[in-house]
Amino acid sequence: MYFNENTMKFKFSYLFLLFVILASCKDDNLKRDAENAKDAKKKEVIFSNINKGWVFYDTPINEVAESSVATWSQLRLFIAELAQKPKKTIGAFQQKSTAISKKAMALKDNIPVQFDVPPIKSRISVLITKVRMLDLYMHLDKIPDDKVVFSITEINKELASLQRQMDKIVEKSKIPVEQGESELIKMLDPARAIPSNPALDPNIPRVE
């Protein structure tokens, strides 16, 4: 009788403990499912915002930029990369941001002679910085979609600024040089400078 009572108590305790464990596991599973659903919803919102904001200026804004695209391969490849919008997954956008960053870095190489000047170089440097910032945001564990969209806006501004500067350089090169300015340039040319010592000037007759 005593044995049976102890056995029953043991079985009851065992069943009760098993029930508690199962109930706890069920609660943990429910919490985990809820957290997963919440995380999935958050990622869906982030993807939607990035997908809507992923709009680049992938078309030259003036004739100079349009003609330069034909000869400046790095600029052409960069703009072409911007034109290819990713689809379906956030991973695709991450891969695209890295590809854009690589193409942007290449802009500082083989700059056409006409545009190989400080104003263009500085704008390229700023553009590269903006693109690399976008790539950084896209690869964070928690992607800040608002900062991603803002970076895209900044990249568009810098790209437009670069093209406008290119246009200014070309337009300035078309302005004819005034006669007075031409003479001033000649005077400032060391090769045309008047010798400081007349005795060294071969054009002056020397008395033997």
XYZ file of N, CA and C in Angstrom:
624
model
N 0.843 -1.190 0.000
C 0.000 0.000 0.000
C 0.888 1.253 0.000
N 1.896 1.237 0.913
C 2.817 2.354 1.011
C 3.596 2.528 -0.305
N 3.963 1.421 -0.882
C 4.698 1.423 -2.147
C 3.841 2.014 -3.253
N 2.588 1.616 -3.258
C 1.677 2.097 -4.296
C 1.455 3.599 -4.182
N 1.343 4.097 -2.941
C 1.127 5.531 -2.748
C 2.351 6.325 -3.216
N 3.542 5.850 -2.887
C 4.768 6.529 -3.328
C 4.912 6.504 -4.851
N 4.532 5.339 -5.389
C 4.596 5.193 -6.843
C 3.636 6.165 -7.518
N 2.439 6.276 -6.950
C 1.443 7.179 -7.533
C 1.910 8.629 -7.429
N 2.498 8.976 -6.268
C 2.996 10.335 -6.094
C 4.122 10.645 -7.086
N 4.968 9.638 -7.290
C 6.086 9.826 -8.227
C 5.566 10.032 -9.655
N 4.603 9.191 -10.031
C 4.021 9.299 -11.377
C 3.316 10.644 -11.552
N 2.621 11.074 -10.505
C 1.907 12.345 -10.583
C 2.899 13.510 -10.729
N 3.974 13.437 -9.933
C 4.993 14.484 -10.001
C 5.670 14.504 -11.373
N 5.908 13.305 -11.869
C 6.551 13.184 -13.184
C 5.657 13.762 -14.276
N 4.368 13.426 -14.230
C 3.417 13.921 -15.226
C 3.267 15.437 -15.137
N 3.233 15.925 -13.887
C 3.090 17.364 -13.689
C 4.308 18.112 -14.245
N 5.509 17.553 -13.979
C 6.735 18.153 -14.483
C 6.775 18.128 -16.005
N 6.333 17.001 -16.557
C 6.290 16.870 -18.015
C 5.326 17.882 -18.614
N 4.174 18.074 -17.936
C 3.188 19.045 -18.411
C 3.761 20.463 -18.391
N 4.491 20.792 -17.309
C 5.109 22.121 -17.194
C 6.132 22.353 -18.298
N 6.942 21.314 -18.539
C 7.975 21.428 -19.583
C 7.340 21.624 -20.954
N 6.302 20.816 -21.236
C 5.621 20.928 -22.534
C 4.958 22.290 -22.698
N 4.354 22.766 -21.621
C 3.694 24.073 -21.660
C 4.717 25.181 -21.888
N 5.874 25.060 -21.234
C 6.939 26.052 -21.385
C 7.487 26.051 -22.809
N 7.668 24.839 -23.342
C 8.165 24.723 -24.723
C 7.176 25.331 -25.708
N 5.883 25.102 -25.424
C 4.851 25.636 -26.302
C 4.859 27.159 -26.269
N 5.029 27.727 -25.069
C 5.094 29.184 -24.931
C 6.306 29.749 -25.658
N 7.452 29.050 -25.514
C 8.670 29.487 -26.194
C 8.496 29.461 -27.706
N 7.850 28.406 -28.199
C 7.601 28.286 -29.639
C 6.683 29.391 -30.135
N 5.659 29.699 -29.335
C 4.720 30.756 -29.715
C 5.428 32.112 -29.751
N 6.290 32.357 -28.737
C 7.037 33.606 -28.700
C 8.002 33.703 -29.880
N 8.654 32.563 -30.166
C 9.608 32.534 -31.280
C 8.892 32.781 -32.605
N 7.732 32.145 -32.768
C 6.956 32.346 -33.993
C 6.512 33.799 -34.132
N 6.116 34.384 -33.009
C 5.673 35.778 -33.029
C 6.826 36.708 -33.386
N 7.997 36.440 -32.811
C 9.176 37.261 -33.105
C 9.601 37.102 -34.552
N 9.544 35.866 -35.067
C 9.903 35.624 -36.468
C 8.954 36.346 -37.412
N 7.662 36.305 -37.060
C 6.663 36.977 -37.893
C 6.875 38.486 -37.875
N 7.208 39.008 -36.695
C 7.463 40.446 -36.553
C 8.707 40.848 -37.334
N 9.747 40.017 -37.253
C 10.998 40.293 -37.970
C 10.781 40.223 -39.475
N 9.998 39.246 -39.908
C 9.716 39.099 -41.344
C 8.941 40.312 -41.855
N 7.995 40.795 -41.055
C 7.198 41.962 -41.437
C 8.081 43.189 -41.541
N 9.001 43.327 -40.594
C 9.910 44.467 -40.589
C 10.810 44.441 -41.833
N 11.326 43.243 -42.164
C 12.174 43.108 -43.341
C 11.391 43.395 -44.624
N 10.126 43.026 -44.606
C 9.275 43.277 -45.770
C 9.087 44.775 -45.983
N 8.915 45.500 -44.890
C 8.750 46.956 -44.967
C 10.046 47.606 -45.455
N 11.184 47.146 -44.923
C 12.483 47.676 -45.326
C 12.712 47.442 -46.817
N 12.428 46.236 -47.266
C 12.597 45.915 -48.690
C 11.707 46.804 -49.547
N 10.464 46.990 -49.123
C 9.516 47.805 -49.888
C 10.002 49.244 -50.000
N 10.502 49.797 -48.898
C 10.978 51.185 -48.902
C 12.199 51.354 -49.791
N 13.123 50.386 -49.718
C 14.323 50.456 -50.545
C 13.967 50.274 -52.015
N 13.064 49.365 -52.282
C 12.644 49.111 -53.658
C 12.011 50.350 -54.293
N 11.223 51.080 -53.506
C 10.585 52.301 -54.010
C 11.603 53.428 -54.185
N 12.553 53.505 -53.255
C 13.520 54.600 -53.301
C 14.720 54.368 -54.183
N 14.846 53.152 -54.737
C 16.014 52.807 -55.558
C 15.825 53.356 -56.976
N 15.944 54.654 -57.108
C 15.761 55.318 -58.404
C 16.965 56.212 -58.651
N 17.788 55.846 -59.625
C 18.994 56.598 -59.934
C 18.832 57.381 -61.240
N 19.622 58.464 -61.359
C 19.683 59.212 -62.616
C 20.600 58.439 -63.562
N 20.009 57.535 -64.314
C 20.823 56.682 -65.181
C 20.855 57.162 -66.631
N 20.466 58.426 -66.842
C 20.499 59.015 -68.177
C 21.281 60.318 -68.124
N 22.212 60.541 -69.046
C 22.969 61.803 -69.059
C 22.036 63.002 -69.080
N 22.382 64.055 -68.336
C 21.485 65.197 -68.212
C 21.787 66.306 -69.222
N 22.893 66.187 -69.951
C 23.189 67.190 -70.975
C 23.968 66.539 -72.120
N 24.150 67.302 -73.196
C 24.805 66.758 -74.391
C 26.268 66.392 -74.129
N 26.917 67.165 -73.280
C 28.320 66.887 -72.987
C 28.463 65.533 -72.305
N 27.625 65.291 -71.306
C 27.674 64.010 -70.604
C 27.307 62.871 -71.547
N 26.340 63.137 -72.405
C 25.902 62.098 -73.356
C 27.024 61.715 -74.314
N 27.751 62.715 -74.809
C 28.848 62.418 -75.731
C 30.043 61.819 -74.981
N 30.210 62.217 -73.724
C 31.329 61.696 -72.931
C 31.145 60.222 -72.599
N 29.894 59.802 -72.441
C 29.606 58.405 -72.138
C 30.156 57.487 -73.237
N 30.151 58.008 -74.478
C 30.622 57.200 -75.608
C 32.126 56.983 -75.571
N 32.863 57.932 -74.965
C 34.330 57.844 -74.967
C 34.929 57.529 -73.595
N 34.214 57.877 -72.546
C 34.698 57.636 -71.186
C 34.050 56.346 -70.675
N 34.736 55.239 -70.857
C 34.150 53.927 -70.569
C 33.771 53.758 -69.098
N 34.580 54.323 -68.195
C 34.279 54.183 -66.759
C 32.957 54.861 -66.399
N 32.706 56.021 -66.979
C 31.445 56.724 -66.731
C 30.281 55.952 -67.340
N 30.509 55.402 -68.535
C 29.457 54.634 -69.201
C 29.082 53.399 -68.382
N 30.069 52.687 -67.875
C 29.811 51.476 -67.095
C 29.141 51.805 -65.759
N 29.519 52.931 -65.175
C 28.911 53.341 -63.906
C 27.426 53.638 -64.092
N 27.105 54.425 -65.111
C 25.710 54.776 -65.371
C 24.906 53.537 -65.761
N 25.532 52.638 -66.516
C 24.846 51.405 -66.909
C 24.534 50.548 -65.685
N 25.438 50.544 -64.703
C 25.217 49.786 -63.469
C 24.050 50.367 -62.678
N 23.963 51.687 -62.675
C 22.856 52.348 -61.978
C 21.507 52.001 -62.617
N 21.523 51.794 -63.928
C 20.273 51.552 -64.656
C 19.688 50.166 -64.398
N 20.501 49.242 -63.919
C 20.038 47.862 -63.695
C 19.522 47.714 -62.267
N 18.222 47.818 -62.104
C 17.628 47.746 -60.765
C 17.458 46.289 -60.330
N 17.850 45.961 -59.111
C 17.697 44.590 -58.588
C 16.215 44.249 -58.390
N 15.956 42.963 -58.170
C 14.575 42.529 -57.979
C 14.488 41.466 -56.878
N 13.329 41.360 -56.299
C 12.886 40.250 -55.440
C 13.467 40.212 -54.033
N 14.798 40.276 -53.874
C 15.366 40.063 -52.536
C 16.271 41.210 -52.112
N 16.419 41.356 -50.800
C 17.320 42.367 -50.271
C 18.759 42.000 -50.588
N 19.034 40.703 -50.719
C 20.375 40.242 -51.082
C 20.778 40.745 -52.457
N 19.798 40.822 -53.368
C 20.079 41.322 -54.714
C 20.459 42.800 -54.671
N 19.804 43.540 -53.790
C 20.132 44.958 -53.635
C 21.518 45.123 -53.009
N 21.872 44.235 -52.110
C 23.197 44.292 -51.492
C 24.293 44.032 -52.529
N 24.071 43.050 -53.381
C 25.038 42.752 -54.437
C 25.159 43.928 -55.412
N 24.022 44.554 -55.705
C 24.032 45.687 -56.635
C 24.770 46.886 -56.033
N 24.586 47.146 -54.745
C 25.271 48.279 -54.115
C 26.789 48.088 -54.159
N 27.233 46.855 -54.012
C 28.668 46.557 -54.091
C 29.179 46.760 -55.511
N 28.389 46.329 -56.481
C 28.774 46.488 -57.892
C 28.850 47.967 -58.264
N 27.900 48.752 -57.784
C 27.898 50.193 -58.057
C 29.125 50.847 -57.427
N 29.466 50.408 -56.225
C 30.624 50.961 -55.526
C 31.914 50.710 -56.315
N 32.062 49.530 -56.861
C 33.255 49.197 -57.649
C 33.332 50.048 -58.911
N 32.190 50.243 -59.555
C 32.167 51.065 -60.771
C 32.459 52.525 -60.450
N 32.002 52.982 -59.302
C 32.259 54.371 -58.890
C 33.748 54.579 -58.627
N 34.381 53.613 -57.971
C 35.815 53.709 -57.681
C 36.632 53.815 -58.969
N 36.153 53.171 -60.019
C 36.883 53.167 -61.291
C 36.826 54.520 -61.993
N 35.905 55.400 -61.578
C 35.767 56.701 -62.234
C 37.032 57.557 -62.096
N 37.798 57.325 -61.050
C 38.999 58.143 -60.827
C 40.162 57.707 -61.708
N 39.981 56.614 -62.441
C 41.026 56.120 -63.343
C 40.698 56.503 -64.787
N 41.719 56.821 -65.548
C 41.562 57.114 -66.977
C 40.558 58.237 -67.248
N 40.627 59.296 -66.462
C 39.757 60.449 -66.707
C 40.200 61.118 -68.008
N 39.275 61.430 -68.908
C 39.655 62.114 -70.151
C 40.461 63.383 -69.861
N 41.420 63.662 -70.713
C 42.330 64.797 -70.503
C 41.568 66.092 -70.272
N 40.516 66.304 -71.029
C 39.739 67.536 -70.914
C 39.136 67.715 -69.524
N 38.815 66.580 -68.885
C 38.176 66.633 -67.568
C 39.115 66.276 -66.418
N 40.367 66.093 -66.729
C 41.347 65.732 -65.698
C 41.810 66.989 -64.973
N 40.861 67.617 -64.288
C 41.116 68.881 -63.587
C 40.541 68.788 -62.175
N 41.036 69.617 -61.247
C 40.581 69.556 -59.851
C 39.064 69.605 -59.641
N 38.308 70.491 -60.316
C 36.859 70.529 -60.085
C 36.162 69.205 -60.392
N 36.635 68.516 -61.418
C 36.042 67.220 -61.767
C 36.493 66.151 -60.776
N 37.769 66.156 -60.438
C 38.299 65.153 -59.510
C 37.631 65.247 -58.142
N 37.399 66.474 -57.682
C 36.774 66.647 -56.365
C 35.347 66.131 -56.368
N 34.632 66.340 -57.465
C 33.255 65.858 -57.560
C 33.203 64.328 -57.654
N 34.164 63.765 -58.320
C 34.244 62.297 -58.388
C 34.516 61.725 -57.001
N 35.386 62.367 -56.253
C 35.706 61.896 -54.898
C 34.477 61.931 -53.997
N 33.710 63.008 -54.088
C 32.484 63.117 -53.278
C 31.478 62.052 -53.703
N 31.353 61.856 -55.002
C 30.434 60.847 -55.523
C 30.811 59.456 -55.016
N 32.095 59.143 -55.049
C 32.573 57.845 -54.558
C 32.236 57.678 -53.081
N 32.420 58.728 -52.301
C 32.117 58.672 -50.869
C 30.646 58.363 -50.629
N 29.768 59.002 -51.388
C 28.325 58.782 -51.240
C 27.949 57.344 -51.613
N 28.555 56.838 -52.677
C 28.249 55.475 -53.128
C 28.741 54.444 -52.113
N 29.916 54.654 -51.575
C 30.455 53.720 -50.578
C 29.631 53.755 -49.288
N 29.074 54.894 -48.963
C 28.208 55.000 -47.792
C 26.929 54.177 -48.012
N 26.401 54.239 -49.223
C 25.227 53.432 -49.555
C 25.540 51.947 -49.378
N 26.691 51.528 -49.887
C 27.091 50.123 -49.778
C 27.249 49.713 -48.315
N 27.763 50.604 -47.497
C 27.922 50.336 -46.069
C 26.570 50.125 -45.398
N 25.629 51.020 -45.663
C 24.289 50.900 -45.074
C 23.613 49.597 -45.487
N 23.801 49.217 -46.750
C 23.130 48.021 -47.269
C 23.654 46.741 -46.631
N 24.839 46.783 -46.061
C 25.421 45.564 -45.482
C 25.431 45.550 -43.954
N 24.709 46.466 -43.341
C 24.547 46.419 -41.894
C 23.554 45.325 -41.520
N 23.679 44.787 -40.308
C 22.747 43.745 -39.858
C 21.305 44.256 -39.868
N 21.136 45.482 -39.383
C 19.819 46.129 -39.436
C 19.910 47.274 -40.439
N 19.422 47.043 -41.632
C 19.558 48.020 -42.712
C 18.695 49.247 -42.442
N 19.306 50.433 -42.346
C 18.529 51.664 -42.151
C 17.957 52.142 -43.487
N 16.758 51.696 -43.802
C 16.174 51.986 -45.111
C 16.065 53.486 -45.392
N 15.817 54.282 -44.350
C 15.710 55.725 -44.557
C 17.051 56.319 -44.996
N 18.144 55.825 -44.421
C 19.469 56.313 -44.793
C 19.866 55.815 -46.182
N 19.412 54.633 -46.533
C 19.684 54.095 -47.878
C 19.029 54.984 -48.936
N 17.766 55.303 -48.715
C 17.030 56.143 -49.676
C 17.649 57.542 -49.745
N 18.059 58.077 -48.591
C 18.692 59.392 -48.569
C 20.019 59.360 -49.332
N 20.784 58.284 -49.180
C 22.065 58.148 -49.887
C 21.857 58.131 -51.398
N 20.804 57.486 -51.831
C 20.502 57.441 -53.268
C 20.220 58.846 -53.788
N 19.480 59.621 -53.004
C 19.201 61.012 -53.374
C 20.494 61.815 -53.473
N 21.401 61.607 -52.521
C 22.680 62.306 -52.516
C 23.545 61.906 -53.705
N 23.528 60.638 -54.048
C 24.293 60.148 -55.207
C 23.793 60.799 -56.480
N 22.476 60.908 -56.618
C 21.889 61.557 -57.798
C 22.328 63.018 -57.895
N 22.361 63.708 -56.752
C 22.786 65.110 -56.737
C 24.239 65.253 -57.175
N 25.098 64.384 -56.644
C 26.524 64.474 -56.978
C 26.788 64.098 -58.429
N 26.055 63.133 -58.934
C 26.209 62.734 -60.335
C 25.773 63.873 -61.254
N 24.693 64.542 -60.907
C 24.227 65.683 -61.695
C 25.236 66.827 -61.618
N 25.811 67.051 -60.445
C 26.815 68.097 -60.269
C 28.047 67.824 -61.123
N 28.456 66.566 -61.179
C 29.607 66.168 -62.007
C 29.336 66.469 -63.468
N 28.156 66.119 -63.951
C 27.823 66.334 -65.357
C 27.695 67.814 -65.701
N 27.157 68.600 -64.773
C 27.062 70.037 -65.012
C 28.446 70.678 -65.075
N 29.365 70.195 -64.228
C 30.736 70.716 -64.256
C 31.425 70.349 -65.564
N 31.179 69.164 -66.060
C 31.725 68.754 -67.353
C 31.226 69.680 -68.460
N 29.951 70.030 -68.384
C 29.348 70.914 -69.377
C 29.994 72.302 -69.322
N 30.248 72.797 -68.107
C 30.883 74.110 -67.947
C 32.269 74.136 -68.574
N 33.009 73.053 -68.361
C 34.374 72.986 -68.896
C 34.361 73.019 -70.417
N 33.452 72.272 -70.999
C 33.360 72.235 -72.461
C 32.914 73.582 -73.008
N 31.933 74.198 -72.378
C 31.440 75.495 -72.838
C 32.524 76.557 -72.734
N 33.303 76.493 -71.656
C 34.369 77.464 -71.476
C 35.447 77.300 -72.541
N 35.686 76.071 -72.953
C 36.710 75.818 -73.972
C 36.297 76.353 -75.343
N 34.990 76.596 -75.508
C 34.490 77.094 -76.796
C 34.593 78.613 -76.904
N 34.786 79.296 -75.782
C 34.853 80.756 -75.795
C 36.160 81.196 -76.447
N 36.087 82.040 -77.495
C 37.321 82.472 -78.164
C 38.163 83.340 -77.245
N 39.459 83.186 -77.353
C 40.392 83.954 -76.533
C 40.492 85.377 -77.077
N 40.306 86.388 -76.223
C 40.420 87.782 -76.634
C 41.861 88.104 -77.032
N 42.016 89.102 -77.911
C 43.353 89.458 -78.403
C 44.267 89.856 -77.250
N 43.758 90.691 -76.348
C 44.571 91.137 -75.224
C 44.972 89.985 -74.323
N 44.029 89.047 -74.104
C 44.310 87.896 -73.265
C 45.363 87.015 -73.905
N 45.292 86.901 -75.235
C 46.271 86.095 -75.961
C 47.673 86.681 -75.804
N 47.775 88.035 -75.898
C 49.077 88.678 -75.744
C 49.610 88.518 -74.322
N 48.680 88.574 -73.348
C 49.085 88.423 -71.946
C 49.646 87.025 -71.702
N 48.991 86.028 -72.293
C 49.457 84.648 -72.151
C 50.857 84.498 -72.732
N 51.086 85.165 -73.871
C 52.407 85.092 -74.488
C 53.462 85.736 -73.595
N 53.069 86.849 -72.962
C 54.017 87.541 -72.098
C 54.365 86.722 -70.864
N 53.374 85.947 -70.401
C 53.597 85.131 -69.217
C 54.330 83.833 -69.527
N 54.486 83.542 -70.788
C 55.181 82.326 -71.201
C 56.684 82.515 -71.003
N 57.313 81.737 -70.117
C 58.761 81.880 -69.861
C 59.609 81.755 -71.116
N 59.131 80.942 -72.050
C 59.913 80.724 -73.266
C 59.979 81.981 -74.131
N 58.979 82.896 -73.916
C 58.932 84.111 -74.714
C 59.413 85.335 -73.934
N 59.868 85.133 -72.712
C 60.274 86.248 -71.864
C 61.485 86.977 -72.446
N 61.550 88.304 -72.220
C 62.677 89.117 -72.702
C 63.887 88.844 -71.820
N 64.999 88.518 -72.386
C 66.189 88.235 -71.567
C 66.531 89.416 -70.681
N 66.850 89.136 -69.418
C 67.178 90.196 -68.475
C 68.537 90.821 -68.772
N 69.413 90.093 -69.436
C 70.737 90.598 -69.779
C 70.823 90.792 -71.289
N 70.795 92.038 -71.750
C 70.817 92.290 -73.207
C 72.005 91.650 -73.893
N 73.092 91.496 -73.185
C 74.288 90.924 -73.808
C 74.080 89.490 -74.214
N 73.067 88.842 -73.599
C 72.818 87.450 -73.919
C 71.810 87.279 -75.042
N 71.240 88.408 -75.494
C 70.223 88.332 -76.538
C 70.933 88.241 -77.880
N 70.791 87.134 -78.591
C 71.503 86.957 -79.878
C 70.993 87.905 -80.955
N 69.817 88.516 -80.773
C 69.244 89.386 -81.784
C 69.799 90.815 -81.697
N 70.523 91.148 -80.604
C 71.069 92.492 -80.448
C 72.509 92.506 -80.990
N 72.794 93.433 -81.930
C 74.168 93.484 -82.497
C 75.186 93.800 -81.406
N 76.270 93.113 -81.449
C 77.319 93.338 -80.451
C 78.500 94.056 -81.101
N 79.039 95.043 -80.356
C 80.195 95.798 -80.875
C 81.459 95.070 -80.448
N 82.244 94.694 -81.443
C 83.495 93.994 -81.135
C 84.541 94.991 -80.664
